[in-house]
GROMACS .gro file of C-alpha atoms in nm:
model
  178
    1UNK     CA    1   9.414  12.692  12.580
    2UNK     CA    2   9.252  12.576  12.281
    3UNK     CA    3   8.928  12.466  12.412
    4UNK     CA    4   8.640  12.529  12.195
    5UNK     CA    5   8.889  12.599  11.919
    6UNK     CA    6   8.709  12.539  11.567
    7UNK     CA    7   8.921  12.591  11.249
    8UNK     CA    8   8.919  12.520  10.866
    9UNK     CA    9   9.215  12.588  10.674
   10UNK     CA   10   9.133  12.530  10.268
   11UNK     CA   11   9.441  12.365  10.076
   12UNK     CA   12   9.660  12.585   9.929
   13UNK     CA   13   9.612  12.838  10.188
   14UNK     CA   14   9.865  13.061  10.353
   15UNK     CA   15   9.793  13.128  10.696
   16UNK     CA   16   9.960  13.311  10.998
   17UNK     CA   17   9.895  13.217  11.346
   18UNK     CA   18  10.000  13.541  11.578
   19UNK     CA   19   9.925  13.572  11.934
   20UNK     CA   20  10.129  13.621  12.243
   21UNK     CA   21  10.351  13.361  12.374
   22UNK     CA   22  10.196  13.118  12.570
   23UNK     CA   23   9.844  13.147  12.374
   24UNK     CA   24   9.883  12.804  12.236
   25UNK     CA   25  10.022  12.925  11.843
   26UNK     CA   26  10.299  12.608  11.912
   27UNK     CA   27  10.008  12.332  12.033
   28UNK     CA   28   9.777  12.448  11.755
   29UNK     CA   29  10.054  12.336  11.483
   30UNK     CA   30  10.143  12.043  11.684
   31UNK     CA   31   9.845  11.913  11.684
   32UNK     CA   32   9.763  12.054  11.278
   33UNK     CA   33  10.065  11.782  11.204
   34UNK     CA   34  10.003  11.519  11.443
   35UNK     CA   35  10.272  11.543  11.621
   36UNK     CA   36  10.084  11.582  11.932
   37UNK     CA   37   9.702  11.459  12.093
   38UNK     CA   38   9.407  11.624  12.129
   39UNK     CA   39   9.260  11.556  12.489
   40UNK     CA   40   8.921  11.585  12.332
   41UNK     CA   41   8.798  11.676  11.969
   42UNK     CA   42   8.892  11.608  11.621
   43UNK     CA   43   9.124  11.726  11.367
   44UNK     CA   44   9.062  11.620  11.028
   45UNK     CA   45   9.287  11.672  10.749
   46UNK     CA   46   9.182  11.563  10.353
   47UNK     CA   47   8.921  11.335  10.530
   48UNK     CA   48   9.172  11.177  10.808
   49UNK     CA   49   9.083  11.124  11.181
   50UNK     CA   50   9.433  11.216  11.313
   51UNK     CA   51   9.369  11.180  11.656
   52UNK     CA   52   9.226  10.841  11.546
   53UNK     CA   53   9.533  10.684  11.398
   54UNK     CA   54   9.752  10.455  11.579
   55UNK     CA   55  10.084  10.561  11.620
   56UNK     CA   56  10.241  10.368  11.304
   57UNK     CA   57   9.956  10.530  11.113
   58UNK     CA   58   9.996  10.871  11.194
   59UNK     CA   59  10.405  10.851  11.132
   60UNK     CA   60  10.307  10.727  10.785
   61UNK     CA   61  10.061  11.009  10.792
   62UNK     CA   62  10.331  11.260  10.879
   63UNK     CA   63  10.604  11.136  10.678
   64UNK     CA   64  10.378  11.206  10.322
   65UNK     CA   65  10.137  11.465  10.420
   66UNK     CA   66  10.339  11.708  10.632
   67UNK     CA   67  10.633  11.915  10.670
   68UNK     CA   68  10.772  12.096  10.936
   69UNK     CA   69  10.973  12.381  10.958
   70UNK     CA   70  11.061  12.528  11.287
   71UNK     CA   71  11.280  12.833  11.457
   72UNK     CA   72  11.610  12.610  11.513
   73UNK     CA   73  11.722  12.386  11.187
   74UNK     CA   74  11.757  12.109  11.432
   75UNK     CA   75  11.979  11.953  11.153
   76UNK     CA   76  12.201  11.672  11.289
   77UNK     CA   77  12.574  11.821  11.294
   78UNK     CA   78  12.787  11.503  11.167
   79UNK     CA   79  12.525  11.456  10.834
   80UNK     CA   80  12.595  11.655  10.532
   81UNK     CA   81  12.281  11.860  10.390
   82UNK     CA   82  12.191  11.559  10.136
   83UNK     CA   83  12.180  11.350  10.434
   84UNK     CA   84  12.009  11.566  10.672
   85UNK     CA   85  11.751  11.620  10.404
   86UNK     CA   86  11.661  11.245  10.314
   87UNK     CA   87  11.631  11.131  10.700
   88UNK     CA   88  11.237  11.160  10.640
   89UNK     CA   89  11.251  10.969  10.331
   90UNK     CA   90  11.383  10.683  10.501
   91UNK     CA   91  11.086  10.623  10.668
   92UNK     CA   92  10.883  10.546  10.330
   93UNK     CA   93  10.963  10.307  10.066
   94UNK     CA   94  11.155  10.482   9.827
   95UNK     CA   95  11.436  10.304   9.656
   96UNK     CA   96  11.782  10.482   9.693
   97UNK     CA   97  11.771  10.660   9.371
   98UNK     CA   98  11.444  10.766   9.411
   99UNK     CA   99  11.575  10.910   9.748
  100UNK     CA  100  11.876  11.077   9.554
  101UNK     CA  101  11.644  11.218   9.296
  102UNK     CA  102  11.372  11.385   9.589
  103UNK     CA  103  11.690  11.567   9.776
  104UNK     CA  104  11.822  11.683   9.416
  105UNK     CA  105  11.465  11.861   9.357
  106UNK     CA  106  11.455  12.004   9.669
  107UNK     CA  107  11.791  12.146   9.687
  108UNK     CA  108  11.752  12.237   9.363
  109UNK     CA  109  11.413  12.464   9.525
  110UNK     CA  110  11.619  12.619   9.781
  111UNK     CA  111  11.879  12.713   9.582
  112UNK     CA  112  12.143  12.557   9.746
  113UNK     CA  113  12.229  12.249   9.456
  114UNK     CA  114  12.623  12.304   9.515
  115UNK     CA  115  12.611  12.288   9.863
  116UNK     CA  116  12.454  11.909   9.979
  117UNK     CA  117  12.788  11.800  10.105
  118UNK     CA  118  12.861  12.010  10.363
  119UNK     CA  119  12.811  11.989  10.723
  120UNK     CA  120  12.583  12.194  10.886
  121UNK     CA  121  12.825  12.410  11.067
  122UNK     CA  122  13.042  12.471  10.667
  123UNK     CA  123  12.644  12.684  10.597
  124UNK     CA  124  12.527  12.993  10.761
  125UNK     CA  125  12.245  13.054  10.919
  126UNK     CA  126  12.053  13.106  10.641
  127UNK     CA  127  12.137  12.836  10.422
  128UNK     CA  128  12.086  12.590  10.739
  129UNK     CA  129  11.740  12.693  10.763
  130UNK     CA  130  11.736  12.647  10.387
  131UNK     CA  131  11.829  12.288  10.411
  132UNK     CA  132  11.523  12.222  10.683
  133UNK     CA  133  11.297  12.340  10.452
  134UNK     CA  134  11.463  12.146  10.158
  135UNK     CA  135  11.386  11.880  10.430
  136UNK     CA  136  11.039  11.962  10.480
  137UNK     CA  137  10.955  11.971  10.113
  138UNK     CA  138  11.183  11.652  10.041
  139UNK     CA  139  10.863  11.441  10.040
  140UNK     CA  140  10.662  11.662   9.847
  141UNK     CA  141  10.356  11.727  10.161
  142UNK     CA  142  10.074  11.890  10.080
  143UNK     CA  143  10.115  12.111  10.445
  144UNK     CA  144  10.410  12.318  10.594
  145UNK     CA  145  10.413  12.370  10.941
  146UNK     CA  146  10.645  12.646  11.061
  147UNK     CA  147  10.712  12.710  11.395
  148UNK     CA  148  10.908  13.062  11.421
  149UNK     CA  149  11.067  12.995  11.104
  150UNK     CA  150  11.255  13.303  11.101
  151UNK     CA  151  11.327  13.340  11.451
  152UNK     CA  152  11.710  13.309  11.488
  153UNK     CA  153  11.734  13.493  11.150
  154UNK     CA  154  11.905  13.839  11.087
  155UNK     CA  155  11.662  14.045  10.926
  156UNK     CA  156  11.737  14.057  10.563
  157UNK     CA  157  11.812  13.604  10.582
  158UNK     CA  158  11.434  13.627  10.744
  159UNK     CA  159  11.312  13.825  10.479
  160UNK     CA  160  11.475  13.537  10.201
  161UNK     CA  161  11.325  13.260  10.381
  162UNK     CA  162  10.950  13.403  10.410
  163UNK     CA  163  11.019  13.529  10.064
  164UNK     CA  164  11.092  13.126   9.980
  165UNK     CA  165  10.803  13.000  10.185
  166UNK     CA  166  10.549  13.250  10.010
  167UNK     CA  167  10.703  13.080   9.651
  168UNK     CA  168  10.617  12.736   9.770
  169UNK     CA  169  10.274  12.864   9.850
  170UNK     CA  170  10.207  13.038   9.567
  171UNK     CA  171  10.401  12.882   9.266
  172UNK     CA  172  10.375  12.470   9.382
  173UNK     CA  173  10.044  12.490   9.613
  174UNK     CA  174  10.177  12.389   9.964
  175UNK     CA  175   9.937  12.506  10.201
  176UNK     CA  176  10.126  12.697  10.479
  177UNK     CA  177  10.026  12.716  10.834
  178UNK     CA  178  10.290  12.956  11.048
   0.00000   0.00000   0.00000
């Protein structure tokens, strides 16, 4: 579905991928954030082969370089929000503290500092999909992918969360792919 497919996204960019479903919107970002393989081609981000990495590589890759935000929170229901939000930090070599310190800035960017220990199902909606994206931003990428971000959103919660997204894109640079 993508053959053919040529596409340069500059850093700091906002950009919307629309199309109907099955047109490939889902594989594009997949690929865009390595968490899937090209069967032929290249995608290069800042320089980087992705689909040249080993697999060790490209999870380091991944863990710095991008965040992803997609239509479900897919937060894990026995962690509280401070824990849901360092998992991808455990996968670098930050000390605790430092780990402490990265979830206290990003909940503090979401706007939800009083509420890192509760449970996933103690939040609405809303501040569930808050707490991905706290997770998303918790090592500071330079890309957000976001699949559907807002799809299992009431209107007005939708409208706070692309509100939020456009704030990370304007006001701290995060180039946005959704």
């Amino acid at each position: 579905v993508l053959d053919e497919l040529n596409l340069e996204v500059p850093k700091g960019d906002y950009l919307a991928l629309m199309g109907p479903s099955g047109s490939g919107k889902s594989t594009l970002l997949n690929l865009i954030s390595g968490l899937d393989s090209p069967t032929s081609g290249s995608i290069i981000i800042n320089g980087k082969h992705l689909e040249k990495m080993k697999f060790s590589a490209l999870s380091d890759w991944r863990a710095s370089n991008a965040g992803f935000i997609f239509q479900f929170s897919n937060l894990l229901p026995v962690l509280n929000a401070k824990k849901n939000i360092e998992l991808p930090l455990l996968l670098t070599n930050l000390s605790s503290a430092q780990r402490k310190e990265h979830v206290s800035t990003a909940l503090n960017v979401v706007g939800l500092a009083d509420r890192g220990s509760h449970k996933p199902n103690e939040l609405s909606g809303g501040q569930q999909q808050r707490v991905a994206i706290a997770r998303a931003l918790v090592s500071d990428p330079d890309i957000l992918v976001c699949d559907e971000p807002t799809g299992d959103l009431d209107r007005q919660t939708a409208s706070e969360i692309l509100d939020l997204i456009e704030i990370l894109n304007r006001e701290h640079g995060k180039t946005i792919i959704m």
